[in-house]
CSV table of C-alpha atoms in Angstrom, one decimal:
chain,number,residue,atom,x,y,z
A,24,MET,CA,2.9,-11.7,-2.4
A,25,VAL,CA,3.2,-14.9,-4.4
A,26,GLU,CA,2.6,-17.0,-1.3
A,27,LEU,CA,-0.5,-14.9,-0.4
A,28,PHE,CA,-1.9,-15.1,-4.0
A,29,SER,CA,-1.7,-18.9,-3.9
A,30,GLN,CA,-4.0,-18.9,-0.9
A,31,LEU,CA,-6.8,-17.1,-2.8
A,32,PRO,CA,-9.6,-19.3,-4.1
A,33,GLU,CA,-8.7,-20.7,-7.5
A,34,ASP,CA,-11.7,-19.1,-9.3
A,35,LEU,CA,-10.5,-15.7,-8.1
A,36,GLN,CA,-6.8,-16.4,-9.1
A,37,GLU,CA,-8.0,-17.1,-12.6
A,38,ILE,CA,-9.5,-13.6,-13.1
A,39,VAL,CA,-6.9,-11.5,-11.3
A,40,LYS,CA,-4.8,-9.6,-13.9
A,41,ALA,CA,-1.2,-8.4,-13.5
A,42,VAL,CA,-0.6,-4.7,-13.6
A,43,ASN,CA,2.6,-2.6,-13.7
A,44,LYS,CA,3.4,-0.8,-10.5
A,45,LYS,CA,6.1,1.8,-10.0
A,46,SER,CA,8.0,2.0,-6.7
A,47,SER,CA,11.0,3.7,-5.3
A,48,ALA,CA,14.1,1.4,-5.1
A,49,GLY,CA,14.4,2.4,-1.4
A,50,SER,CA,17.4,3.3,0.7
A,51,GLN,CA,17.1,7.0,-0.3
A,52,SER,CA,17.4,6.1,-4.0
A,53,SER,CA,15.6,8.3,-6.5
A,54,GLU,CA,15.4,5.3,-8.9
A,55,ILE,CA,11.9,4.2,-9.7
A,56,ILE,CA,11.5,0.5,-10.6
A,57,THR,CA,8.5,-1.1,-12.3
A,58,SER,CA,7.2,-4.5,-11.4
A,59,SER,CA,4.3,-6.6,-12.8
A,60,ASP,CA,2.1,-7.7,-9.9
A,61,LYS,CA,-1.1,-9.5,-9.3
A,62,LEU,CA,-1.2,-8.4,-5.7
A,63,TRP,CA,0.4,-5.2,-4.5
A,64,LEU,CA,0.7,-2.8,-1.6
A,65,PHE,CA,-0.6,0.6,-2.4
A,66,SER,CA,1.8,3.5,-2.7
A,67,TYR,CA,1.3,6.5,-0.3
A,68,THR,CA,0.3,8.7,-3.3
A,69,GLU,CA,-2.3,6.2,-4.6
A,70,ILE,CA,-4.1,6.6,-1.2
A,71,THR,CA,-3.5,10.2,-0.2
A,72,GLY,CA,-2.7,12.0,-3.5
A,73,SER,CA,0.3,13.6,-1.7
A,74,THR,CA,3.8,13.5,-3.0
A,75,GLU,CA,5.3,15.6,-0.2
A,76,ALA,CA,7.2,12.8,1.7
A,77,VAL,CA,7.6,10.2,-1.1
A,78,TYR,CA,8.8,10.0,-4.7
A,79,ALA,CA,6.2,11.5,-7.1
A,80,ASP,CA,6.4,8.7,-9.7
A,81,GLU,CA,4.7,5.9,-7.7
A,82,GLY,CA,1.3,6.4,-9.3
A,83,THR,CA,-1.8,8.6,-8.9
A,84,GLN,CA,-4.5,8.7,-6.4
A,85,TYR,CA,-7.2,6.1,-6.8
A,86,ALA,CA,-10.7,7.6,-7.5
A,87,TYR,CA,-12.1,5.7,-4.5
A,88,TYR,CA,-9.8,7.6,-2.1
A,89,LYS,CA,-10.1,10.8,-4.0
A,90,ARG,CA,-13.8,10.8,-3.3
A,91,GLY,CA,-13.0,10.9,0.4
A,92,ASN,CA,-13.7,7.3,1.3
A,93,SER,CA,-12.2,6.1,4.6
A,94,THR,CA,-8.6,4.9,4.8
A,95,ILE,CA,-9.2,3.5,8.3
A,96,LYS,CA,-8.5,-0.2,8.7
A,97,ARG,CA,-9.6,-2.1,11.8
A,98,LEU,CA,-7.9,-5.0,13.6
A,99,ASP,CA,-9.8,-8.3,13.8
A,100,ASN,CA,-9.1,-8.4,17.6
A,101,GLY,CA,-12.7,-8.4,18.9
A,102,ALA,CA,-12.5,-4.7,19.7
A,103,GLY,CA,-12.1,-3.5,16.1
A,104,ASP,CA,-9.2,-1.2,17.1
A,105,ARG,CA,-7.8,1.1,14.4
A,106,SER,CA,-4.7,-0.2,12.7
A,107,SER,CA,-2.1,1.8,10.8
A,108,TRP,CA,-1.0,0.0,7.6
A,109,LEU,CA,2.1,0.1,5.5
A,110,THR,CA,2.4,1.3,2.0
A,111,ARG,CA,5.1,0.3,-0.5
A,112,SER,CA,6.5,3.9,-0.5
A,113,ALA,CA,9.9,4.3,1.1
A,114,VAL,CA,10.3,7.4,3.3
A,115,LEU,CA,12.6,9.9,1.5
A,116,SER,CA,14.7,10.6,4.6
A,117,GLY,CA,15.4,7.1,5.8
A,118,ASN,CA,16.9,3.8,4.9
A,119,THR,CA,14.5,1.5,6.9
A,120,SER,CA,11.1,3.3,6.9
A,121,PHE,CA,8.0,3.1,4.8
A,122,GLU,CA,5.1,5.6,4.8
A,123,THR,CA,2.1,4.4,6.7
A,124,ILE,CA,-1.5,5.2,6.5
A,125,ASP,CA,-3.4,6.0,9.7
A,126,PHE,CA,-5.7,8.6,10.9
A,127,MET,CA,-2.9,11.2,11.0
A,128,TYR,CA,-0.9,10.1,7.9
A,129,VAL,CA,2.4,9.8,9.7
A,130,SER,CA,5.4,7.7,8.8
A,131,ASP,CA,7.3,5.5,11.2
A,132,VAL,CA,10.1,2.9,11.3
A,133,THR,CA,9.7,-0.7,10.3
A,134,SER,CA,10.2,-2.0,13.8
A,135,TYR,CA,6.6,-1.2,14.7
A,136,LYS,CA,3.8,-3.6,14.0
A,137,TYR,CA,1.5,-2.5,11.1
A,138,GLY,CA,-1.0,-4.2,8.9
A,139,VAL,CA,-1.0,-4.3,5.2
A,140,CYS,CA,-3.8,-3.7,2.7
A,141,PHE,CA,-3.2,-5.1,-0.8
A,142,GLY,CA,-4.8,-4.3,-4.1
A,143,MET,CA,-5.7,-6.5,-7.1
A,144,CYS,CA,-7.1,-5.9,-10.6
A,145,ILE,CA,-10.0,-8.1,-11.8
C-alpha cells in the first residue's frame, strides 16, 4: 500500500491519518496482529457485520454499510460489470484464501482475479 499511497496527490497525502487495523495472521492462525496503516483493505466484518467465516477481532461494521449502502463495485471496462473484491480477512478454513465481497458474499481462492477497495482516514 505504500507504493499506492505515494501515487496519491500530495495535498491528499498530507491529510491522511494512520489508523490501527487488526487482522488475522493468516494460515489458519487465530493470532490477531495490529498494524498502523494510512491505506488499508477492509475486513469482511467491517463490510458485512458478520463474523461467521472470519476471526471476530478484525473490527466492527462501518456505519456506511450498516445503513444498507451498496457493496457492489464495478469494473472500469466500458460495460461496468460487477466485480468481486478482496478483503484483508483470511478464510478460517484455508491457507490461501481471503474472504471476498460480491453480491452473494462468498469466499474463493486467491488464484481468481478480484479487485480491491481500500479505505483511508482524513
